[in-house]
């Protein structure tokens, strides 16, 4: 695996993504430190269900049954519960040879070395029904762009319901926090979002209806700059408004560029692409990690997150439910791609 990128079995975590010598993802040097200090979910593979589930309850699955989940975010379930998939030790990394990244634009991908992590999530794991076998495949390579080397990290998710129930819900993503500045804050980072259409939420972060216009950022395709405090963002942006048309497996869908980011001083650039219909963009207001192992403390706005995913709380909204409803015999799938380079 290329030295620019490293992973951990715990949470199938992305531990390092180095660009021009700078690790642009927040993390820790050892697995033990993730176990003791990773309240913010640095780099974790999130599952079974990323983001929030209202009332920590699945209202109706498997012929109308309801399922109680851990309320670990106020009254709601967040990121799979107390011990979600990001807190579990996965099997791997297992080398799986050289792979391509479908739909990747630009020059040919050089490298493509890939590794796989697998996890069996038991029936009743954190309250969720059904036994699920989950897989994450990371593919690392480079592209040439205007004479610069671009580091490419592809992520492919797959999950299958293998027993214990006829239906369950899945919504996987990666929870890396990016910092392109080389300093303690993301201040000065220039951001462009693909859209300013978002899901309005209540005080607990649960959507109250369909997409609306988010006033804190300009319309899609126009850049804005992250300041020391504002804009403070932790919202789900919608790139595919046809909620009911989203398949449980989006891997064959086109890659959409969700977010571009750069910093004028470090000259580091990042693009996040995905096949997913939505993405949470979070400016890290609640990061609170003390200084450990020679690393400085990580506080508010020490990183920003881009979490490609299905709509928040889709499991409990009839019009959105098909996005994350996994039935026996089907496969859940999704893809994310990071492209990063230094001018």
mmCIF file of C-alpha atoms in Angstrom:
data_model
loop_
_atom_site.group_PDB
_atom_site.id
_atom_site.type_symbol
_atom_site.label_atom_id
_atom_site.label_comp_id
_atom_site.label_asym_id
_atom_site.label_seq_id
_atom_site.Cartn_x
_atom_site.Cartn_y
_atom_site.Cartn_z
ATOM 1 C CA UNK A 1 0.000 0.000 0.000
ATOM 2 C CA UNK A 2 1.310 3.442 -0.860
ATOM 3 C CA UNK A 3 3.073 5.111 2.038
ATOM 4 C CA UNK A 4 0.834 8.183 1.697
ATOM 5 C CA UNK A 5 -2.155 6.273 3.098
ATOM 6 C CA UNK A 6 -2.531 4.004 6.132
ATOM 7 C CA UNK A 7 -5.421 2.177 7.792
ATOM 8 C CA UNK A 8 -6.259 0.438 11.065
ATOM 9 C CA UNK A 9 -8.370 -2.689 11.741
ATOM 10 C CA UNK A 10 -10.229 -0.761 14.451
ATOM 11 C CA UNK A 11 -13.171 0.762 12.618
ATOM 12 C CA UNK A 12 -11.408 0.126 9.285
ATOM 13 C CA UNK A 13 -10.090 3.600 10.067
ATOM 14 C CA UNK A 14 -8.273 5.883 7.628
ATOM 15 C CA UNK A 15 -5.324 6.837 9.819
ATOM 16 C CA UNK A 16 -3.220 8.842 7.369
ATOM 17 C CA UNK A 17 -3.684 10.531 4.008
ATOM 18 C CA UNK A 18 -0.484 12.415 3.312
ATOM 19 C CA UNK A 19 -0.224 15.157 0.707
ATOM 20 C CA UNK A 20 3.052 17.026 0.288
ATOM 21 C CA UNK A 21 4.249 15.526 3.577
ATOM 22 C CA UNK A 22 1.173 16.718 5.516
ATOM 23 C CA UNK A 23 -1.325 14.246 6.959
ATOM 24 C CA UNK A 24 -4.597 15.934 6.012
ATOM 25 C CA UNK A 25 -6.814 13.687 8.181
ATOM 26 C CA UNK A 26 -7.096 13.950 11.942
ATOM 27 C CA UNK A 27 -6.124 10.873 13.929
ATOM 28 C CA UNK A 28 -3.764 9.211 16.376
ATOM 29 C CA UNK A 29 -0.516 7.225 16.052
ATOM 30 C CA UNK A 30 -1.826 4.038 17.722
ATOM 31 C CA UNK A 31 -5.004 1.971 17.841
ATOM 32 C CA UNK A 32 -5.037 2.286 21.643
ATOM 33 C CA UNK A 33 -5.340 6.068 21.411
ATOM 34 C CA UNK A 34 -8.309 5.745 19.067
ATOM 35 C CA UNK A 35 -9.925 3.436 21.618
ATOM 36 C CA UNK A 36 -9.435 5.941 24.452
ATOM 37 C CA UNK A 37 -9.827 9.324 22.742
ATOM 38 C CA UNK A 38 -11.815 9.030 19.518
ATOM 39 C CA UNK A 39 -15.073 10.609 20.612
ATOM 40 C CA UNK A 40 -15.201 12.600 17.334
ATOM 41 C CA UNK A 41 -15.074 9.401 15.188
ATOM 42 C CA UNK A 42 -11.813 10.403 13.438
ATOM 43 C CA UNK A 43 -11.454 8.348 10.240
ATOM 44 C CA UNK A 44 -14.005 5.696 11.204
ATOM 45 C CA UNK A 45 -16.109 3.525 8.927
ATOM 46 C CA UNK A 46 -19.587 4.364 10.184
ATOM 47 C CA UNK A 47 -22.379 1.767 10.371
ATOM 48 C CA UNK A 48 -24.817 0.213 10.543
ATOM 49 C CA UNK A 49 -26.475 3.558 10.029
ATOM 50 C CA UNK A 50 -24.526 6.785 9.705
ATOM 51 C CA UNK A 51 -25.996 9.974 11.142
ATOM 52 C CA UNK A 52 -29.114 10.136 13.324
ATOM 53 C CA UNK A 53 -32.142 7.911 13.785
ATOM 54 C CA UNK A 54 -35.041 9.749 15.404
ATOM 55 C CA UNK A 55 -35.998 8.690 18.900
ATOM 56 C CA UNK A 56 -33.376 5.912 18.804
ATOM 57 C CA UNK A 57 -36.029 3.668 17.287
ATOM 58 C CA UNK A 58 -36.714 1.859 14.022
ATOM 59 C CA UNK A 59 -40.448 2.260 13.700
ATOM 60 C CA UNK A 60 -41.379 -0.497 11.272
ATOM 61 C CA UNK A 61 -39.308 -3.341 9.829
ATOM 62 C CA UNK A 62 -39.982 -7.050 9.292
ATOM 63 C CA UNK A 63 -43.773 -6.871 9.090
ATOM 64 C CA UNK A 64 -44.245 -3.857 11.318
ATOM 65 C CA UNK A 65 -41.868 -4.668 14.160
ATOM 66 C CA UNK A 66 -40.155 -1.794 15.969
ATOM 67 C CA UNK A 67 -36.624 -1.908 17.331
ATOM 68 C CA UNK A 68 -35.151 0.143 20.175
ATOM 69 C CA UNK A 69 -31.611 1.458 19.709
ATOM 70 C CA UNK A 70 -29.164 3.222 22.004
ATOM 71 C CA UNK A 71 -29.928 6.917 22.545
ATOM 72 C CA UNK A 72 -26.331 8.165 22.324
ATOM 73 C CA UNK A 73 -27.055 11.638 20.915
ATOM 74 C CA UNK A 74 -29.732 13.238 23.039
ATOM 75 C CA UNK A 75 -32.915 11.258 22.319
ATOM 76 C CA UNK A 76 -31.520 9.944 19.033
ATOM 77 C CA UNK A 77 -29.240 7.171 17.830
ATOM 78 C CA UNK A 78 -26.025 8.411 16.201
ATOM 79 C CA UNK A 79 -23.556 6.584 13.937
ATOM 80 C CA UNK A 80 -24.711 3.076 14.802
ATOM 81 C CA UNK A 81 -24.869 3.437 18.568
ATOM 82 C CA UNK A 82 -22.483 3.191 21.493
ATOM 83 C CA UNK A 83 -20.311 0.569 19.795
ATOM 84 C CA UNK A 84 -21.039 1.189 16.135
ATOM 85 C CA UNK A 85 -18.960 -0.298 13.365
ATOM 86 C CA UNK A 86 -16.362 2.443 13.764
ATOM 87 C CA UNK A 87 -15.613 1.113 17.272
ATOM 88 C CA UNK A 88 -15.398 -2.557 16.216
ATOM 89 C CA UNK A 89 -12.215 -4.353 15.150
ATOM 90 C CA UNK A 90 -12.546 -5.481 11.531
ATOM 91 C CA UNK A 91 -10.770 -8.387 9.854
ATOM 92 C CA UNK A 92 -7.966 -7.110 7.638
ATOM 93 C CA UNK A 93 -6.361 -5.473 5.882
ATOM 94 C CA UNK A 94 -6.316 -8.281 3.307
ATOM 95 C CA UNK A 95 -4.605 -7.504 -0.020
ATOM 96 C CA UNK A 96 -6.984 -7.919 -2.973
ATOM 97 C CA UNK A 97 -4.644 -6.956 -5.816
ATOM 98 C CA UNK A 98 -4.877 -4.082 -8.243
ATOM 99 C CA UNK A 99 -8.295 -2.541 -8.919
ATOM 100 C CA UNK A 100 -9.606 0.340 -10.972
ATOM 101 C CA UNK A 101 -11.959 3.068 -9.767
ATOM 102 C CA UNK A 102 -15.006 3.164 -12.081
ATOM 103 C CA UNK A 103 -16.135 6.564 -13.289
ATOM 104 C CA UNK A 104 -12.941 8.356 -12.303
ATOM 105 C CA UNK A 105 -12.267 11.221 -14.721
ATOM 106 C CA UNK A 106 -8.850 12.446 -15.763
ATOM 107 C CA UNK A 107 -5.715 10.526 -16.543
ATOM 108 C CA UNK A 108 -5.289 6.812 -15.988
ATOM 109 C CA UNK A 109 -5.005 5.629 -12.391
ATOM 110 C CA UNK A 110 -1.486 4.427 -11.641
ATOM 111 C CA UNK A 111 -1.160 1.841 -8.892
ATOM 112 C CA UNK A 112 -4.599 0.807 -7.738
ATOM 113 C CA UNK A 113 -3.285 -1.372 -4.933
ATOM 114 C CA UNK A 114 -6.259 -2.464 -2.829
ATOM 115 C CA UNK A 115 -6.994 -3.929 0.588
ATOM 116 C CA UNK A 116 -10.187 -5.288 2.109
ATOM 117 C CA UNK A 117 -11.668 -5.154 5.608
ATOM 118 C CA UNK A 118 -14.615 -7.335 6.640
ATOM 119 C CA UNK A 119 -16.948 -7.388 9.636
ATOM 120 C CA UNK A 120 -19.808 -9.627 10.745
ATOM 121 C CA UNK A 121 -22.453 -7.631 12.595
ATOM 122 C CA UNK A 122 -24.602 -10.020 14.583
ATOM 123 C CA UNK A 123 -28.406 -10.049 14.744
ATOM 124 C CA UNK A 124 -29.276 -7.547 17.477
ATOM 125 C CA UNK A 125 -25.955 -5.699 17.250
ATOM 126 C CA UNK A 126 -26.679 -2.337 18.919
ATOM 127 C CA UNK A 127 -30.368 -3.212 18.567
ATOM 128 C CA UNK A 128 -30.416 -3.561 14.773
ATOM 129 C CA UNK A 129 -32.132 -6.631 13.303
ATOM 130 C CA UNK A 130 -30.420 -9.270 11.191
ATOM 131 C CA UNK A 131 -26.885 -10.591 10.774
ATOM 132 C CA UNK A 132 -24.961 -8.480 8.279
ATOM 133 C CA UNK A 133 -21.665 -9.142 6.545
ATOM 134 C CA UNK A 134 -19.968 -5.845 5.667
ATOM 135 C CA UNK A 135 -16.948 -5.121 3.481
ATOM 136 C CA UNK A 136 -14.802 -2.059 2.886
ATOM 137 C CA UNK A 137 -12.287 -2.037 0.028
ATOM 138 C CA UNK A 138 -9.725 0.759 -0.126
ATOM 139 C CA UNK A 139 -7.936 1.415 -3.418
ATOM 140 C CA UNK A 140 -4.915 3.732 -3.552
ATOM 141 C CA UNK A 141 -3.280 5.125 -6.665
ATOM 142 C CA UNK A 142 -2.163 8.313 -8.372
ATOM 143 C CA UNK A 143 -3.141 10.390 -11.377
ATOM 144 C CA UNK A 144 -1.271 13.074 -13.276
ATOM 145 C CA UNK A 145 -2.969 16.469 -13.502
ATOM 146 C CA UNK A 146 -1.264 19.506 -15.034
ATOM 147 C CA UNK A 147 2.124 18.094 -14.156
ATOM 148 C CA UNK A 148 1.127 17.386 -10.545
ATOM 149 C CA UNK A 149 0.703 14.023 -8.878
ATOM 150 C CA UNK A 150 -2.797 13.520 -7.473
ATOM 151 C CA UNK A 151 -3.235 10.965 -4.692
ATOM 152 C CA UNK A 152 -6.456 9.002 -5.169
ATOM 153 C CA UNK A 153 -8.149 7.006 -2.417
ATOM 154 C CA UNK A 154 -11.223 5.037 -3.457
ATOM 155 C CA UNK A 155 -13.624 3.474 -0.959
ATOM 156 C CA UNK A 156 -16.153 0.788 -1.834
ATOM 157 C CA UNK A 157 -18.755 -0.416 0.653
ATOM 158 C CA UNK A 158 -20.825 -3.587 0.466
ATOM 159 C CA UNK A 159 -23.198 -5.146 2.987
ATOM 160 C CA UNK A 160 -25.398 -8.221 2.814
ATOM 161 C CA UNK A 161 -28.126 -9.468 5.158
ATOM 162 C CA UNK A 162 -27.345 -13.136 5.735
ATOM 163 C CA UNK A 163 -29.698 -14.222 8.529
ATOM 164 C CA UNK A 164 -31.797 -13.378 11.562
ATOM 165 C CA UNK A 165 -34.288 -11.135 9.782
ATOM 166 C CA UNK A 166 -35.780 -10.436 6.378
ATOM 167 C CA UNK A 167 -35.023 -6.696 6.477
ATOM 168 C CA UNK A 168 -32.565 -4.321 8.075
ATOM 169 C CA UNK A 169 -31.237 -0.825 7.405
ATOM 170 C CA UNK A 170 -27.753 0.185 6.224
ATOM 171 C CA UNK A 171 -26.101 3.567 5.629
ATOM 172 C CA UNK A 172 -22.297 3.436 5.614
ATOM 173 C CA UNK A 173 -19.820 6.283 5.267
ATOM 174 C CA UNK A 174 -16.366 7.423 6.319
ATOM 175 C CA UNK A 175 -15.956 10.017 9.068
ATOM 176 C CA UNK A 176 -12.539 11.502 8.287
ATOM 177 C CA UNK A 177 -11.891 15.060 9.464
ATOM 178 C CA UNK A 178 -9.822 16.996 6.948
ATOM 179 C CA UNK A 179 -7.431 19.823 7.753
ATOM 180 C CA UNK A 180 -5.499 21.280 4.816
ATOM 181 C CA UNK A 181 -3.889 24.117 6.784
ATOM 182 C CA UNK A 182 -1.195 22.307 8.751
ATOM 183 C CA UNK A 183 -2.371 24.287 11.795
ATOM 184 C CA UNK A 184 -4.885 23.968 14.630
ATOM 185 C CA UNK A 185 -7.854 25.374 12.694
ATOM 186 C CA UNK A 186 -9.537 24.999 9.300
ATOM 187 C CA UNK A 187 -9.812 28.805 9.142
ATOM 188 C CA UNK A 188 -8.971 30.137 5.693
ATOM 189 C CA UNK A 189 -9.931 26.947 3.845
ATOM 190 C CA UNK A 190 -11.813 27.657 0.643
ATOM 191 C CA UNK A 191 -14.814 25.366 0.115
ATOM 192 C CA UNK A 192 -17.188 24.694 -2.763
ATOM 193 C CA UNK A 193 -20.253 22.502 -2.226
ATOM 194 C CA UNK A 194 -22.055 20.827 -5.116
ATOM 195 C CA UNK A 195 -25.357 22.191 -3.849
ATOM 196 C CA UNK A 196 -26.951 24.411 -1.219
ATOM 197 C CA UNK A 197 -30.045 22.234 -1.083
ATOM 198 C CA UNK A 198 -30.316 20.641 2.369
ATOM 199 C CA UNK A 199 -32.633 18.893 4.788
ATOM 200 C CA UNK A 200 -33.942 21.326 7.437
ATOM 201 C CA UNK A 201 -33.772 19.788 10.906
ATOM 202 C CA UNK A 202 -35.191 20.149 14.389
ATOM 203 C CA UNK A 203 -33.087 20.914 17.466
ATOM 204 C CA UNK A 204 -31.964 17.276 17.601
ATOM 205 C CA UNK A 205 -30.711 17.153 14.019
ATOM 206 C CA UNK A 206 -33.671 15.191 12.616
ATOM 207 C CA UNK A 207 -35.061 16.367 9.247
ATOM 208 C CA UNK A 208 -38.435 18.086 9.403
ATOM 209 C CA UNK A 209 -39.180 17.783 5.683
ATOM 210 C CA UNK A 210 -37.818 17.690 2.182
ATOM 211 C CA UNK A 211 -34.977 19.735 0.663
ATOM 212 C CA UNK A 212 -34.817 23.501 1.143
ATOM 213 C CA UNK A 213 -32.213 26.187 0.405
ATOM 214 C CA UNK A 214 -29.398 26.540 2.941
ATOM 215 C CA UNK A 215 -28.724 30.227 3.496
ATOM 216 C CA UNK A 216 -25.268 29.964 5.090
ATOM 217 C CA UNK A 217 -23.517 28.946 1.874
ATOM 218 C CA UNK A 218 -23.802 30.182 -1.731
ATOM 219 C CA UNK A 219 -25.484 28.196 -4.445
ATOM 220 C CA UNK A 220 -23.692 25.118 -5.718
ATOM 221 C CA UNK A 221 -20.480 25.822 -7.598
ATOM 222 C CA UNK A 222 -19.609 29.048 -5.764
ATOM 223 C CA UNK A 223 -16.741 29.092 -3.270
ATOM 224 C CA UNK A 224 -16.799 30.415 0.285
ATOM 225 C CA UNK A 225 -14.156 30.637 3.000
ATOM 226 C CA UNK A 226 -14.273 29.012 6.409
ATOM 227 C CA UNK A 227 -13.668 31.572 9.129
ATOM 228 C CA UNK A 228 -12.559 31.175 12.739
ATOM 229 C CA UNK A 229 -16.141 30.522 13.907
ATOM 230 C CA UNK A 230 -18.511 30.895 10.949
ATOM 231 C CA UNK A 231 -20.070 29.481 8.971
ATOM 232 C CA UNK A 232 -20.936 26.827 11.548
ATOM 233 C CA UNK A 233 -22.333 23.923 9.525
ATOM 234 C CA UNK A 234 -23.527 20.430 10.466
ATOM 235 C CA UNK A 235 -26.130 19.674 7.822
ATOM 236 C CA UNK A 236 -27.138 17.105 5.227
ATOM 237 C CA UNK A 237 -26.933 18.445 1.670
ATOM 238 C CA UNK A 238 -28.962 16.771 -1.080
ATOM 239 C CA UNK A 239 -27.576 16.116 -4.562
ATOM 240 C CA UNK A 240 -30.344 13.736 -5.687
ATOM 241 C CA UNK A 241 -33.765 15.120 -4.771
ATOM 242 C CA UNK A 242 -35.610 12.107 -6.195
ATOM 243 C CA UNK A 243 -35.511 10.366 -2.832
ATOM 244 C CA UNK A 244 -37.489 7.326 -3.864
ATOM 245 C CA UNK A 245 -35.328 6.602 -6.921
ATOM 246 C CA UNK A 246 -32.103 5.968 -4.989
ATOM 247 C CA UNK A 247 -31.161 2.264 -5.217
ATOM 248 C CA UNK A 248 -29.930 0.324 -2.198
ATOM 249 C CA UNK A 249 -26.712 -0.227 -4.186
ATOM 250 C CA UNK A 250 -25.456 3.033 -5.725
ATOM 251 C CA UNK A 251 -22.104 1.669 -6.905
ATOM 252 C CA UNK A 252 -23.112 1.736 -10.567
ATOM 253 C CA UNK A 253 -24.241 5.374 -10.316
ATOM 254 C CA UNK A 254 -21.962 8.146 -11.634
ATOM 255 C CA UNK A 255 -19.430 9.723 -9.308
ATOM 256 C CA UNK A 256 -20.523 13.246 -8.356
ATOM 257 C CA UNK A 257 -18.056 15.814 -7.066
ATOM 258 C CA UNK A 258 -19.607 16.799 -3.740
ATOM 259 C CA UNK A 259 -16.999 19.077 -2.193
ATOM 260 C CA UNK A 260 -13.798 20.783 -3.293
ATOM 261 C CA UNK A 261 -11.465 22.355 -0.737
ATOM 262 C CA UNK A 262 -8.132 24.142 -0.846
ATOM 263 C CA UNK A 263 -5.950 26.347 1.297
ATOM 264 C CA UNK A 264 -4.132 29.347 -0.208
ATOM 265 C CA UNK A 265 -1.030 29.032 1.966
ATOM 266 C CA UNK A 266 -0.350 25.288 1.939
ATOM 267 C CA UNK A 267 -1.549 24.999 -1.702
ATOM 268 C CA UNK A 268 -3.173 21.666 -0.820
ATOM 269 C CA UNK A 269 -6.351 20.691 -2.658
ATOM 270 C CA UNK A 270 -8.985 18.052 -1.897
ATOM 271 C CA UNK A 271 -11.954 16.729 -3.851
ATOM 272 C CA UNK A 272 -14.601 14.395 -2.420
ATOM 273 C CA UNK A 273 -16.698 12.444 -4.915
ATOM 274 C CA UNK A 274 -19.368 9.807 -4.344
ATOM 275 C CA UNK A 275 -22.238 7.814 -5.817
ATOM 276 C CA UNK A 276 -24.430 8.741 -2.847
ATOM 277 C CA UNK A 277 -27.531 10.999 -2.955
ATOM 278 C CA UNK A 278 -26.535 13.254 -0.049
ATOM 279 C CA UNK A 279 -23.643 14.281 2.191
ATOM 280 C CA UNK A 280 -23.260 15.687 5.678
ATOM 281 C CA UNK A 281 -20.897 18.668 5.801
ATOM 282 C CA UNK A 282 -19.660 19.396 9.323
ATOM 283 C CA UNK A 283 -17.225 22.117 10.396
ATOM 284 C CA UNK A 284 -16.182 20.366 13.605
ATOM 285 C CA UNK A 285 -17.768 22.537 16.282
ATOM 286 C CA UNK A 286 -17.790 19.783 18.901
ATOM 287 C CA UNK A 287 -14.269 18.365 18.494
ATOM 288 C CA UNK A 288 -12.686 18.088 21.939
ATOM 289 C CA UNK A 289 -9.562 15.923 22.102
ATOM 290 C CA UNK A 290 -6.765 16.599 24.616
ATOM 291 C CA UNK A 291 -3.075 16.710 23.757
ATOM 292 C CA UNK A 292 -1.794 13.113 23.613
ATOM 293 C CA UNK A 293 1.295 11.296 22.314
ATOM 294 C CA UNK A 294 3.001 14.508 21.291
ATOM 295 C CA UNK A 295 0.010 15.686 19.295
ATOM 296 C CA UNK A 296 -1.571 19.042 20.139
ATOM 297 C CA UNK A 297 -5.114 19.213 21.445
ATOM 298 C CA UNK A 298 -7.777 19.104 18.769
ATOM 299 C CA UNK A 299 -10.579 21.554 19.450
ATOM 300 C CA UNK A 300 -13.499 23.139 17.610
ATOM 301 C CA UNK A 301 -12.864 23.529 13.861
ATOM 302 C CA UNK A 302 -9.656 21.514 13.835
ATOM 303 C CA UNK A 303 -11.138 19.574 10.906
ATOM 304 C CA UNK A 304 -14.139 19.424 8.602
ATOM 305 C CA UNK A 305 -16.109 16.317 7.623
ATOM 306 C CA UNK A 306 -17.690 15.264 4.356
ATOM 307 C CA UNK A 307 -19.916 12.227 4.941
ATOM 308 C CA UNK A 308 -21.508 10.935 1.709
ATOM 309 C CA UNK A 309 -24.638 9.007 2.645
ATOM 310 C CA UNK A 310 -28.373 8.460 2.340
ATOM 311 C CA UNK A 311 -30.870 10.965 3.734
ATOM 312 C CA UNK A 312 -30.803 11.392 7.507
ATOM 313 C CA UNK A 313 -33.405 9.241 9.335
ATOM 314 C CA UNK A 314 -34.532 7.723 6.023
ATOM 315 C CA UNK A 315 -35.268 4.467 7.874
ATOM 316 C CA UNK A 316 -38.289 6.133 9.516
ATOM 317 C CA UNK A 317 -39.597 8.214 6.581
ATOM 318 C CA UNK A 318 -41.813 6.302 4.167
ATOM 319 C CA UNK A 319 -40.824 8.376 1.123
ATOM 320 C CA UNK A 320 -37.102 7.904 1.834
ATOM 321 C CA UNK A 321 -37.008 4.461 3.431
ATOM 322 C CA UNK A 322 -36.061 2.514 0.299
ATOM 323 C CA UNK A 323 -32.681 4.295 0.275
ATOM 324 C CA UNK A 324 -31.426 2.229 3.199
ATOM 325 C CA UNK A 325 -33.818 -0.714 3.412
ATOM 326 C CA UNK A 326 -31.730 -3.844 2.845
ATOM 327 C CA UNK A 327 -33.676 -7.037 2.197
ATOM 328 C CA UNK A 328 -32.355 -10.577 2.257
ATOM 329 C CA UNK A 329 -30.963 -11.483 -1.149
ATOM 330 C CA UNK A 330 -29.955 -7.914 -1.978
ATOM 331 C CA UNK A 331 -26.675 -6.065 -1.520
ATOM 332 C CA UNK A 332 -26.117 -2.586 -0.164
ATOM 333 C CA UNK A 333 -23.326 -0.718 -1.912
ATOM 334 C CA UNK A 334 -21.769 2.749 -2.144
ATOM 335 C CA UNK A 335 -18.554 4.390 -3.323
ATOM 336 C CA UNK A 336 -16.509 7.402 -2.177
ATOM 337 C CA UNK A 337 -13.363 8.841 -3.784
ATOM 338 C CA UNK A 338 -10.875 11.316 -2.335
ATOM 339 C CA UNK A 339 -8.487 13.148 -4.701
ATOM 340 C CA UNK A 340 -5.775 15.311 -3.110
ATOM 341 C CA UNK A 341 -2.715 17.155 -4.356
ATOM 342 C CA UNK A 342 -0.329 20.017 -3.638
ATOM 343 C CA UNK A 343 0.294 22.774 -6.158
#
